[in-house]
CSV table of C-alpha atoms in Angstrom, one decimal:
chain,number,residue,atom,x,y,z
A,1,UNK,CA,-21.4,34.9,-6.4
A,2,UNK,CA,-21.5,31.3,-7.4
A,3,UNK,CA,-17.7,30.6,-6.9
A,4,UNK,CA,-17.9,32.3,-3.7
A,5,UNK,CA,-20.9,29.4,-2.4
A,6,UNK,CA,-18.9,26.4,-4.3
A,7,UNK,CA,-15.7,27.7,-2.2
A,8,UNK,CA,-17.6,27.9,1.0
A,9,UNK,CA,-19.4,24.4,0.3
A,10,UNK,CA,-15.7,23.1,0.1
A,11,UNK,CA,-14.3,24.4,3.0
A,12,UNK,CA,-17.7,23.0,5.0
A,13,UNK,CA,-16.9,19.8,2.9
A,14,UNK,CA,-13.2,19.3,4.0
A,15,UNK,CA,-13.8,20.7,7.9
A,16,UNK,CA,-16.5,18.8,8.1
A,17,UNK,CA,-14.3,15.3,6.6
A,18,UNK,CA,-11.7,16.3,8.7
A,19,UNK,CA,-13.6,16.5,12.4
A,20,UNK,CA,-15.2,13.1,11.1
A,21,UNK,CA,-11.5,11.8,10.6
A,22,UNK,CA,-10.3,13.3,14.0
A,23,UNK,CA,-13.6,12.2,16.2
A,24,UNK,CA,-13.1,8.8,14.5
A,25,UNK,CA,-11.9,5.1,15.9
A,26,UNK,CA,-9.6,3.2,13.4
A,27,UNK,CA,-10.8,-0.3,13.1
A,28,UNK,CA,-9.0,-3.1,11.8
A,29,UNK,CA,-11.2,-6.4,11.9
A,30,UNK,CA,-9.4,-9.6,11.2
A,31,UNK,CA,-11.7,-12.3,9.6
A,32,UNK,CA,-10.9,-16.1,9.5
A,33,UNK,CA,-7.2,-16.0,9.9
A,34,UNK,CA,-6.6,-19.8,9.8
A,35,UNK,CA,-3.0,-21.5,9.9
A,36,UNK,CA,-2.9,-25.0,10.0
A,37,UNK,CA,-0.1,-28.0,9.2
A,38,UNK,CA,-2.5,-30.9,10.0
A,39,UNK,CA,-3.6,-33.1,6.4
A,40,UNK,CA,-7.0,-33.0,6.9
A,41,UNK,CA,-7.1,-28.9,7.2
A,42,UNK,CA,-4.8,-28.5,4.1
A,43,UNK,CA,-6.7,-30.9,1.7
A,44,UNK,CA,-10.2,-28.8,2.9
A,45,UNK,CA,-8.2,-25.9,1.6
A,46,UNK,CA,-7.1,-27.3,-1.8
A,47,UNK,CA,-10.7,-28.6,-2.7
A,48,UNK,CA,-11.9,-25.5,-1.6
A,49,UNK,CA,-9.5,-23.7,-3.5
A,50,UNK,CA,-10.1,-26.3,-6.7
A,51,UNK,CA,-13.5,-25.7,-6.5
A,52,UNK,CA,-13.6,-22.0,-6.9
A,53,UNK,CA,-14.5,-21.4,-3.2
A,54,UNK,CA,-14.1,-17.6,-2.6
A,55,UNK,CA,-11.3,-16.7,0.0
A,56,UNK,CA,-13.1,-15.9,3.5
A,57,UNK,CA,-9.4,-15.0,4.8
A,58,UNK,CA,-10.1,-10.6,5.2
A,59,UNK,CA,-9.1,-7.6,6.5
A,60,UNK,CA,-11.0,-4.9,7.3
A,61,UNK,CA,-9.9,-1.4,8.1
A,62,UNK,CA,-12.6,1.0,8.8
A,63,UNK,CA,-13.1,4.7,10.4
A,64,UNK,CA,-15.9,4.5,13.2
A,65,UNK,CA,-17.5,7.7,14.7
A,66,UNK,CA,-18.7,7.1,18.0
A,67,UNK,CA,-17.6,3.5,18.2
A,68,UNK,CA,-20.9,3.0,16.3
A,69,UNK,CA,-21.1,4.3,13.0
A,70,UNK,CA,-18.9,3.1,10.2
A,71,UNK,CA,-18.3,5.9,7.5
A,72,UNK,CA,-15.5,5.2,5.4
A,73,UNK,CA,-13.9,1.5,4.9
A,74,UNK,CA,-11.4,-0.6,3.0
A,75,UNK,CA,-11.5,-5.0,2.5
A,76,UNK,CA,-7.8,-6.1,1.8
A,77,UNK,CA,-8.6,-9.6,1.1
A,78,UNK,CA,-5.9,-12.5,-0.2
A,79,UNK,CA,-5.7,-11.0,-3.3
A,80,UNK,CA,-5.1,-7.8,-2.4
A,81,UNK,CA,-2.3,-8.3,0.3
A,82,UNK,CA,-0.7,-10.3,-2.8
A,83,UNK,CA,-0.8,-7.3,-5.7
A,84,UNK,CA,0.0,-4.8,-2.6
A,85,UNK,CA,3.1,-7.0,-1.6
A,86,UNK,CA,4.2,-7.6,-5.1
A,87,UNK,CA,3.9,-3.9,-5.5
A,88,UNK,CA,6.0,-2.9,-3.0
A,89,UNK,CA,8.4,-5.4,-3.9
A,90,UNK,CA,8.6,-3.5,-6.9
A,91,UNK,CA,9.3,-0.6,-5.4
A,92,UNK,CA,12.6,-1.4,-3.6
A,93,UNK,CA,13.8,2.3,-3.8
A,94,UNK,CA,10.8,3.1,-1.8
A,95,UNK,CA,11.8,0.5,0.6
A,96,UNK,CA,15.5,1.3,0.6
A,97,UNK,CA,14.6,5.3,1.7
A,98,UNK,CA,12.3,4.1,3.9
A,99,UNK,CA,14.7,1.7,6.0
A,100,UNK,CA,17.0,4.6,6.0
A,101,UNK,CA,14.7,7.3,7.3
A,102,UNK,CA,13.4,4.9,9.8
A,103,UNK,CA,15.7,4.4,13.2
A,104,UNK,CA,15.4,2.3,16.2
A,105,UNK,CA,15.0,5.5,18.1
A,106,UNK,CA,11.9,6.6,15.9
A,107,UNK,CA,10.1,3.3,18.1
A,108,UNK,CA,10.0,5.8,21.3
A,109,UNK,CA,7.5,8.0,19.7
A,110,UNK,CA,4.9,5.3,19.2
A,111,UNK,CA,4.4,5.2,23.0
A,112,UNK,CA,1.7,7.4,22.2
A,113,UNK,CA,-0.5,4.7,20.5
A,114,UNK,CA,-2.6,2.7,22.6
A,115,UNK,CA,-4.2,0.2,20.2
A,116,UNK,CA,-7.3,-1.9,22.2
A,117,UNK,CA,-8.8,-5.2,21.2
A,118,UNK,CA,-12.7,-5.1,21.6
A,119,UNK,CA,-13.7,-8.7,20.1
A,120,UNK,CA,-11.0,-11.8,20.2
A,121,UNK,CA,-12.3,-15.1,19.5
A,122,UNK,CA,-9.0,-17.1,19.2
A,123,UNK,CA,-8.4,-21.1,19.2
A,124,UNK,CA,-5.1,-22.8,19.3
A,125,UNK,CA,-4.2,-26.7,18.7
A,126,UNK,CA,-1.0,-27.3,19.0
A,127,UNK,CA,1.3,-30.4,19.9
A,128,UNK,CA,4.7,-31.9,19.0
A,129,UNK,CA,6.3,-35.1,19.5
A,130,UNK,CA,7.4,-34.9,23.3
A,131,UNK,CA,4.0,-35.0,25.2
A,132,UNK,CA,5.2,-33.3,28.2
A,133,UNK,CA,6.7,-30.9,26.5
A,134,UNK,CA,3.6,-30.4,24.9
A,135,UNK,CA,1.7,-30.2,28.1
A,136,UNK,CA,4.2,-27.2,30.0
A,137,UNK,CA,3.7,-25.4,26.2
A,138,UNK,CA,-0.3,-25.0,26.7
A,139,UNK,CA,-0.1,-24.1,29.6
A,140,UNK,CA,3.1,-21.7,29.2
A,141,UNK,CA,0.3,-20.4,25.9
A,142,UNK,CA,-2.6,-20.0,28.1
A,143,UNK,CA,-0.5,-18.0,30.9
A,144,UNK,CA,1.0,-15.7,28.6
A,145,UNK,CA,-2.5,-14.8,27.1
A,146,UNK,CA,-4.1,-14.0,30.2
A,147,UNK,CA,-1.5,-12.2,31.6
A,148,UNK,CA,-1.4,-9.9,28.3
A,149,UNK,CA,-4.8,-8.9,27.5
A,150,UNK,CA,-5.8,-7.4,30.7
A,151,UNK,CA,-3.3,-4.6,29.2
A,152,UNK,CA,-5.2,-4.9,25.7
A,153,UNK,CA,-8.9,-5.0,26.2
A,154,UNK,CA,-11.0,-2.8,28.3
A,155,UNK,CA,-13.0,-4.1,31.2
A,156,UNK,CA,-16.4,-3.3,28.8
A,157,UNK,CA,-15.4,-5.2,26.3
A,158,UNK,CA,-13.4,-8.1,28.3
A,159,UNK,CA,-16.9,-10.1,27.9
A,160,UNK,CA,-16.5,-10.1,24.1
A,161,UNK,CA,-12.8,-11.9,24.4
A,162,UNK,CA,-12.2,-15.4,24.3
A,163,UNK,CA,-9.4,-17.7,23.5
A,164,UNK,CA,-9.4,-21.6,23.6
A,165,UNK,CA,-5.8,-23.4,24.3
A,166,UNK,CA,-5.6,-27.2,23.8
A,167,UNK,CA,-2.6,-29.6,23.1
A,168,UNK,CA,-2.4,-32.2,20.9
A,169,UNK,CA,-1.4,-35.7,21.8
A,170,UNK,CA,-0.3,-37.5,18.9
A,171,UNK,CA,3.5,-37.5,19.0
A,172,UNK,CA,3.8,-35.3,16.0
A,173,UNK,CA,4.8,-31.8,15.5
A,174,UNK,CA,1.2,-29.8,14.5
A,175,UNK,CA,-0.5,-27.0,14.8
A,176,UNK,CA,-4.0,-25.5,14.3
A,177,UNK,CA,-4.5,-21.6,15.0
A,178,UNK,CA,-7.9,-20.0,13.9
A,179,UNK,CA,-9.0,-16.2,14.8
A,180,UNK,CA,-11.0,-13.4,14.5
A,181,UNK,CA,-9.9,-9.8,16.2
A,182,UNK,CA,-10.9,-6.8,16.5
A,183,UNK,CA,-8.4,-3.8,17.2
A,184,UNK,CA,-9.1,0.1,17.4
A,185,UNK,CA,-7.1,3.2,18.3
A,186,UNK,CA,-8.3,6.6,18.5
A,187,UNK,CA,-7.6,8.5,15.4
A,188,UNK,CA,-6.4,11.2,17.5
A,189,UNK,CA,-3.7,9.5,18.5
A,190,UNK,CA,-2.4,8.6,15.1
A,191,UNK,CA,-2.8,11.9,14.0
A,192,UNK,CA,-0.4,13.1,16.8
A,193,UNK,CA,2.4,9.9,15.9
A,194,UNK,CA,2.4,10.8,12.2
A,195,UNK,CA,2.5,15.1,13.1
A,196,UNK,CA,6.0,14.0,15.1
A,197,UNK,CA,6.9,11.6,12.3
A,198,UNK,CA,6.6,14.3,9.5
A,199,UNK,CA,8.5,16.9,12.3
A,200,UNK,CA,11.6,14.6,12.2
A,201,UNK,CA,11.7,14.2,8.6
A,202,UNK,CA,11.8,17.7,8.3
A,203,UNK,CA,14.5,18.5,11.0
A,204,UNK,CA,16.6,15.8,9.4
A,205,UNK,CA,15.9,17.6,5.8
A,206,UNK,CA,17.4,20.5,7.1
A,207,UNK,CA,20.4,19.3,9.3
A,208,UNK,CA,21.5,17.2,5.8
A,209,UNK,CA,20.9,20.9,4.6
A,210,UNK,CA,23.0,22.8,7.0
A,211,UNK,CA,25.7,20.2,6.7
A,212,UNK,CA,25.9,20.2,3.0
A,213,UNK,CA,25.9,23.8,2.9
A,214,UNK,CA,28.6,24.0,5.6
A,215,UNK,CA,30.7,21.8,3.8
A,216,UNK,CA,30.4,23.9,0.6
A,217,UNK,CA,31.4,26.9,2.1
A,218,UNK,CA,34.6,25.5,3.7
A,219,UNK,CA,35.6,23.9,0.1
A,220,UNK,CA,35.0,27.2,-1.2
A,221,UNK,CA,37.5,28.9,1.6
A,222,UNK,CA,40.1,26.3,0.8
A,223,UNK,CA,40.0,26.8,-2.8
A,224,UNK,CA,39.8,30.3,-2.0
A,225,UNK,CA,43.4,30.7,0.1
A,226,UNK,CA,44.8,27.1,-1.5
């Protein structure tokens, strides 16, 4: 009688971790990206780095129920992304199967993601040695940007977007890009890409099969009356 309640309490368990993961938002958050080739920004970072400073550069990923509640959630700082790099680096016949498997066809069945920003707070210095040039560039920047996120963000959550293009006038070739965004998809959604992912993979398991097999069989009939 007890195995039978421990069996139900983990079927309740998994259904219930498994309508959590389906009713769910995937978040990604990224914190204090910052890319800069200016002197001053680099010798911040190496006294910051010298003195022990932690690295505020993160990456959250996070599963949110009701665009609310955050239940489950993972920080990939700078030191992660390194060991998970170097790890797959590693792992080149991973890679190698992977590049395989994957064609340029396989792209048509992401159509089904629609990823959404919900917070962009984005700056952008930039300059290089011709000043006109520079000028048609910000405002070539700042065009693009508005014309795209209409098609990324919501109306609801067009308030929490922001973005701050400005040029620099100093003859040289710099750049100063600092940002923090926000992106969600529906887990549904994901679910559904990965289901048709996992489909193909199978079909292509079995038509390698079939032609192996079929190939077999005619060596065997040529041996046969050979």
């Amino acid at each position: 009688m007890v195995l039978v309640f421990i069996f139900l309490a983990i079927i309740i368990l998994i259904t219930l971790f498994l309508f959590l993961v389906v009713a769910s938002n995937l978040r990604i958050s990224f914190e204090n990206f910052n890319f800069s080739n200016m002197e001053e920004d680099i010798a911040e970072n190496v006294v910051k780095y010298n003195g022990g400073e932690k690295d505020k550069f993160n990456i959250k990923i996070s599963l949110v129920l009701f665009k609310k509640i955050t239940w489950l959630y993972v920080n990939l700082n700078k030191n992660r992304l390194k060991k998970i790099a170097k790890k797959a680096h590693l792992d080149k016949n991973t890679l190698k199967q992977l590049e395989k498997d994957f064609k340029f066809s396989d792209l048509k069945k992401l159509k089904g993601l629609k990823p959404k920003i919900t917070n962009l707070d984005l700056n952008i210095n930039l300059g290089i040695e011709d000043v006109v040039i520079t000028s048609y560039l910000i405002v070539g920047i700042s065009i693009l940007i508005s014309n795209i996120l209409p098609f990324l963000v919501e109306k609801e959550n067009y308030n929490n977007c922001k973005y701050n293009v400005k040029p620099i006038y100093l003859n040289k070739n710099l750049y100063k890009i600092s940002f923090n965004c926000i992106i969600e998809e529906k887990m549904v959604h994901i679910i559904n890409i990965l289901f048709k992912f996992i489909k193909k993979g199978r079909s292509d398991k079995n038509e390698r099969t079939s032609n192996r097999r079929s190939y077999d069989y005619s060596h065997e009939q040529f041996a046969k009356y050979g």
